[in-house]
Short mmCIF file of C-alpha atoms in Angstrom, two decimals:
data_model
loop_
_atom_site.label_atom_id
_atom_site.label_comp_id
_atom_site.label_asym_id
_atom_site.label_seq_id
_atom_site.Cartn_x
_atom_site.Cartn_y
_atom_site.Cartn_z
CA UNK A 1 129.80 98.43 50.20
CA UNK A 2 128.21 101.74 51.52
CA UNK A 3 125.09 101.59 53.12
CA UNK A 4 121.81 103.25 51.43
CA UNK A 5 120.57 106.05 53.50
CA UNK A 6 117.24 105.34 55.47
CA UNK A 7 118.78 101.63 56.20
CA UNK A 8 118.85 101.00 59.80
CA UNK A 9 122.37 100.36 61.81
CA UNK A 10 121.86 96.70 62.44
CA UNK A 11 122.47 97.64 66.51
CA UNK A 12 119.79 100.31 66.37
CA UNK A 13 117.16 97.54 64.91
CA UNK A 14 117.24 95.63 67.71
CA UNK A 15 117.58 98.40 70.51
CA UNK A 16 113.97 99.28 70.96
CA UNK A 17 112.65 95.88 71.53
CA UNK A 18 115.18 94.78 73.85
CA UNK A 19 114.80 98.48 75.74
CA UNK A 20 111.01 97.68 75.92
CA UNK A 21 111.82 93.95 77.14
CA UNK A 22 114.14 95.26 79.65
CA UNK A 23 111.26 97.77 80.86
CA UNK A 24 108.67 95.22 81.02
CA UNK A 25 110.80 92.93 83.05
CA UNK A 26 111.48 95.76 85.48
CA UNK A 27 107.83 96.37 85.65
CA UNK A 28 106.86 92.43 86.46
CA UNK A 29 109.58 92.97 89.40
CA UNK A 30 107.85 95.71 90.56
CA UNK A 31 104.56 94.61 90.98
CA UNK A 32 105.93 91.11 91.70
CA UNK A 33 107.76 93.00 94.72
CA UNK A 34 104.82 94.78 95.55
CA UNK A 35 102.50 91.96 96.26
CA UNK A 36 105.33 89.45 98.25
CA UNK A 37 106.35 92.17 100.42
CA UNK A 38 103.13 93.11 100.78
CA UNK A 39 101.51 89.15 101.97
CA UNK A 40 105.10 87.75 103.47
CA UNK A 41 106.58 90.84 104.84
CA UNK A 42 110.41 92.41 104.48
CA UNK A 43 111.93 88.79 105.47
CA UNK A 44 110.65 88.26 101.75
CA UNK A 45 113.87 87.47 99.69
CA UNK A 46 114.44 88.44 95.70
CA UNK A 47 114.41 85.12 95.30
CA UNK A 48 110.61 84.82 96.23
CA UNK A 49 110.43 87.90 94.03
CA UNK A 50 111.88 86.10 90.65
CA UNK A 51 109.71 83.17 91.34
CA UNK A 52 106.70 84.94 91.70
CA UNK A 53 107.50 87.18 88.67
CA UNK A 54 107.83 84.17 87.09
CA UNK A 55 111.48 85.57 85.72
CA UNK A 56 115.31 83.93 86.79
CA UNK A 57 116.79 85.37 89.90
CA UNK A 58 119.52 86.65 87.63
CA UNK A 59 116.97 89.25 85.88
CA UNK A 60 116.05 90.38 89.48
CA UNK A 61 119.79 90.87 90.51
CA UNK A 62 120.58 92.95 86.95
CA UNK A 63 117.47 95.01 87.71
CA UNK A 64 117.84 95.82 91.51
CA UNK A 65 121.39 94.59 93.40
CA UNK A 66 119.96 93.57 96.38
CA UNK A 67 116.37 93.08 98.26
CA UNK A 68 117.07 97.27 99.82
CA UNK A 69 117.05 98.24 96.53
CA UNK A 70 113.67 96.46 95.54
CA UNK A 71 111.86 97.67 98.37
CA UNK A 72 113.21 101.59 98.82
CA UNK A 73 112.16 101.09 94.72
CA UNK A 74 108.46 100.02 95.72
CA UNK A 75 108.14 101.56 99.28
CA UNK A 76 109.47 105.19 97.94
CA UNK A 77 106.28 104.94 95.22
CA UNK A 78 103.93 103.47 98.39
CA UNK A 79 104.43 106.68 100.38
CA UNK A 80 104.40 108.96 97.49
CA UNK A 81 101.10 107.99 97.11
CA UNK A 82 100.35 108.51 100.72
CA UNK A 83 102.11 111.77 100.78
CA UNK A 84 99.23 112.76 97.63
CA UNK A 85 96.63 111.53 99.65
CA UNK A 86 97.84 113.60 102.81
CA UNK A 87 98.17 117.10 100.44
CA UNK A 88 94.86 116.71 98.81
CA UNK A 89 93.03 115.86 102.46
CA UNK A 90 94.82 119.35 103.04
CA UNK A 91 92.29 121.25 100.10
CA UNK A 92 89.07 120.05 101.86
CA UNK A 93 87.16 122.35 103.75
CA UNK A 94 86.41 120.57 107.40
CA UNK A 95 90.14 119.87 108.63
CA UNK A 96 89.20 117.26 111.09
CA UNK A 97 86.83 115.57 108.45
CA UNK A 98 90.18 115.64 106.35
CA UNK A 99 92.34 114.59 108.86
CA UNK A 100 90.04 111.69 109.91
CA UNK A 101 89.47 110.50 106.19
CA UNK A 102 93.51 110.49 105.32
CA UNK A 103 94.17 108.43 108.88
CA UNK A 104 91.58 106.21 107.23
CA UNK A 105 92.74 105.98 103.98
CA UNK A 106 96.46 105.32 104.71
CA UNK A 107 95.58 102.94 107.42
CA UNK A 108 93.12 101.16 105.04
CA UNK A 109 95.98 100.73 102.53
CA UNK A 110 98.67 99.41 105.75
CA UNK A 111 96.23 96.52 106.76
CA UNK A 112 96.50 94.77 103.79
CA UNK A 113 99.88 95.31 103.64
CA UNK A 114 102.40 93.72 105.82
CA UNK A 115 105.63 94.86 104.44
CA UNK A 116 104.25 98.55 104.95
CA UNK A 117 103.67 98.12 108.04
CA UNK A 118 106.74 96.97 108.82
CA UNK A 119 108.20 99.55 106.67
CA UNK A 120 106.39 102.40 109.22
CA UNK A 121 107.63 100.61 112.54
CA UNK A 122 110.68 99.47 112.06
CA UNK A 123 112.41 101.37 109.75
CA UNK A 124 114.44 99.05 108.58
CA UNK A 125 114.35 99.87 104.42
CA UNK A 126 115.61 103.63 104.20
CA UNK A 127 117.10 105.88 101.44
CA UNK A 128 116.89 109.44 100.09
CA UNK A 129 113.49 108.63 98.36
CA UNK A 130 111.62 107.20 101.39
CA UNK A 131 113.27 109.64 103.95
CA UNK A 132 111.93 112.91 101.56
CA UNK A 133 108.11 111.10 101.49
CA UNK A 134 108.47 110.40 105.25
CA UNK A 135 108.87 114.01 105.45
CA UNK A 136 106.10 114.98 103.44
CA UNK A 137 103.54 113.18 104.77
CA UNK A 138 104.30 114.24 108.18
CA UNK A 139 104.48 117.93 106.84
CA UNK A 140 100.80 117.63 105.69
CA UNK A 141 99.60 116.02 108.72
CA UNK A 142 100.76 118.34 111.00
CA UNK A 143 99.43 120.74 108.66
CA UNK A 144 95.91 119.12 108.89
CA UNK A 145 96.31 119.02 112.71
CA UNK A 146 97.04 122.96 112.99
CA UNK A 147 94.06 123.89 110.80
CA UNK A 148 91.97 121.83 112.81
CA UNK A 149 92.50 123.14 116.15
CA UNK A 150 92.49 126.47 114.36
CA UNK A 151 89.10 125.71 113.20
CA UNK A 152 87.85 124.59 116.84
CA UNK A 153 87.38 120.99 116.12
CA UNK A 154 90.33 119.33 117.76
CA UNK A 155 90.31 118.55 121.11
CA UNK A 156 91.99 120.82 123.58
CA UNK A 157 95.86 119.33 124.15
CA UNK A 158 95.78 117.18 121.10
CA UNK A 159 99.39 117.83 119.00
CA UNK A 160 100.92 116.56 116.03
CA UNK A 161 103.22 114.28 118.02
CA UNK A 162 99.57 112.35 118.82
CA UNK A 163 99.64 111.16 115.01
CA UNK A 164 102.54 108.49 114.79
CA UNK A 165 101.30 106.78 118.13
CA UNK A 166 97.82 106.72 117.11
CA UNK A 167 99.00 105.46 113.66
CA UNK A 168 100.98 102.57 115.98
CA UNK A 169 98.23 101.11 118.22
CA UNK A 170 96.33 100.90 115.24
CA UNK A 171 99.28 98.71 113.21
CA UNK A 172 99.54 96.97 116.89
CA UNK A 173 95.66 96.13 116.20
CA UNK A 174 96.45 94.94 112.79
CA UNK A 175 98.79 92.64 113.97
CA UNK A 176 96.83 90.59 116.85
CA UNK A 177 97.04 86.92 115.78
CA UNK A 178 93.53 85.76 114.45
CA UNK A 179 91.93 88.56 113.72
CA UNK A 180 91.20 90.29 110.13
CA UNK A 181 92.43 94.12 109.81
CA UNK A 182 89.41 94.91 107.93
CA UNK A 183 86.93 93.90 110.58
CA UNK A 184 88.48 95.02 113.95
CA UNK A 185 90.84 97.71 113.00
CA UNK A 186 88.34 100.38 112.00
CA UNK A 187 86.28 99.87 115.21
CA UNK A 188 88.99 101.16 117.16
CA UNK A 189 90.22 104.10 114.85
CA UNK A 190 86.63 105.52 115.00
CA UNK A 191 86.63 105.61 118.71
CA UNK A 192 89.91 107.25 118.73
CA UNK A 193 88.63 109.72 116.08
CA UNK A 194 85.84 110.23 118.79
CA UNK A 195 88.63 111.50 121.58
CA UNK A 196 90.45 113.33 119.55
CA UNK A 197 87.34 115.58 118.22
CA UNK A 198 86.39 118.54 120.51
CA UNK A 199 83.73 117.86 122.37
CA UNK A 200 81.70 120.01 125.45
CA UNK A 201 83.08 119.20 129.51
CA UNK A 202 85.65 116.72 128.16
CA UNK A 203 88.56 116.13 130.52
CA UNK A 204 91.79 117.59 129.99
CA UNK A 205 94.24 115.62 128.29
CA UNK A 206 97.46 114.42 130.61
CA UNK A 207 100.27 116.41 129.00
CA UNK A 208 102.99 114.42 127.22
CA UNK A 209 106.00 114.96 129.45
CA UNK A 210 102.94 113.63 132.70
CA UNK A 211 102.87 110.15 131.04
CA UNK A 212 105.21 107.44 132.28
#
């Protein structure tokens, strides 16, 4: 018997609400992924992930193959975010003002989050998505770091090769056994902000191929 026109396949019926399911489940990962990696670290496994997400390993695994997968997923969209924050500090007037508050900001969003941290010093989760966001963000900051020696307010011998150290001893704060990020690590950031500003009779700065 032919079937009326405007009657659904029966396949069709069903494809939207399983599509959305799917999508939803993907999403719980996600932000289940997000917050272990971001209290236990990368040694995290997709097994913590499922039972946090409250979902069957097996729903992880169909999702995302392995625990690389997860986290180049959730670190790519981390750094993307960074990488925004970098390019709009670039549309603000004072460069060092702008270069101080994105240092801040992406710091501010590392100290609460261990796998990111991890991410930025080890390395060890990589892939086309995080490698092009890498690349952006350091783009903008050594954008920020031109304009503000342009505009006079850097100090003399500061380069953009300063960024990723200063960015390290302040994860290496983070990281000192007892203490909370949010109450020591911002101490120490604004007296580095302090020596890096330009500022009258200060001393000249060691050149980097002096040190060691």
């Amino acid at each position: 018997m032919g079937r009326h026109r405007g009657e659904e396949e029966p396949a069709a019926a069903g494809t939207r609400p399983l599509r959305r399911d799917a999508e939803l489940n993907r999403q719980r990962i996600l932000q289940a992924g997000r917050e272990v990696f971001a209290a236990r670290g990368l040694q995290a496994t997709l097994n913590d992930v499922a039972h946090h997400a409250g979902l069957g390993v097996g729903t992880v695994y169909r999702k995302f193959p392995d625990k690389q997968a997860l986290a180049e997923a959730i670190f790519t969209e981390e750094l993307d975010e960074i990488a925004a924050m970098a390019q709009k500090a670039r549309a603000e007037g004072d460069a060092f003002t702008a270069l101080a508050g994105f240092l801040e900001g992406a710091l501010g969003r590392a100290a609460h989050n261990r796998g990111l941290r991890e991410l930025m010093r080890h390395g060890t989760v990589e892939g086309t998505g995080l490698a092009r966001a890498r690349r952006e963000i350091t783009s903008h900051c050594e954008a920020l770091v031109a304009r503000a020696r342009t505009q006079g307010a850097l100090r003399e011998g500061v380069t953009e090769t300063d960024i990723a150290p200063i960015a390290a001893m302040i994860d290496a704060i983070m990281a000192l056994p007892g203490e909370r990020p949010s109450e020591l690590w911002r101490r120490y950031l604004a007296i580095i902000l302090d020596g890096l500003r330009a500022q009258p009779r200060q001393t000249p700065l060691p050149s980097p191929g002096s040190v060691g």
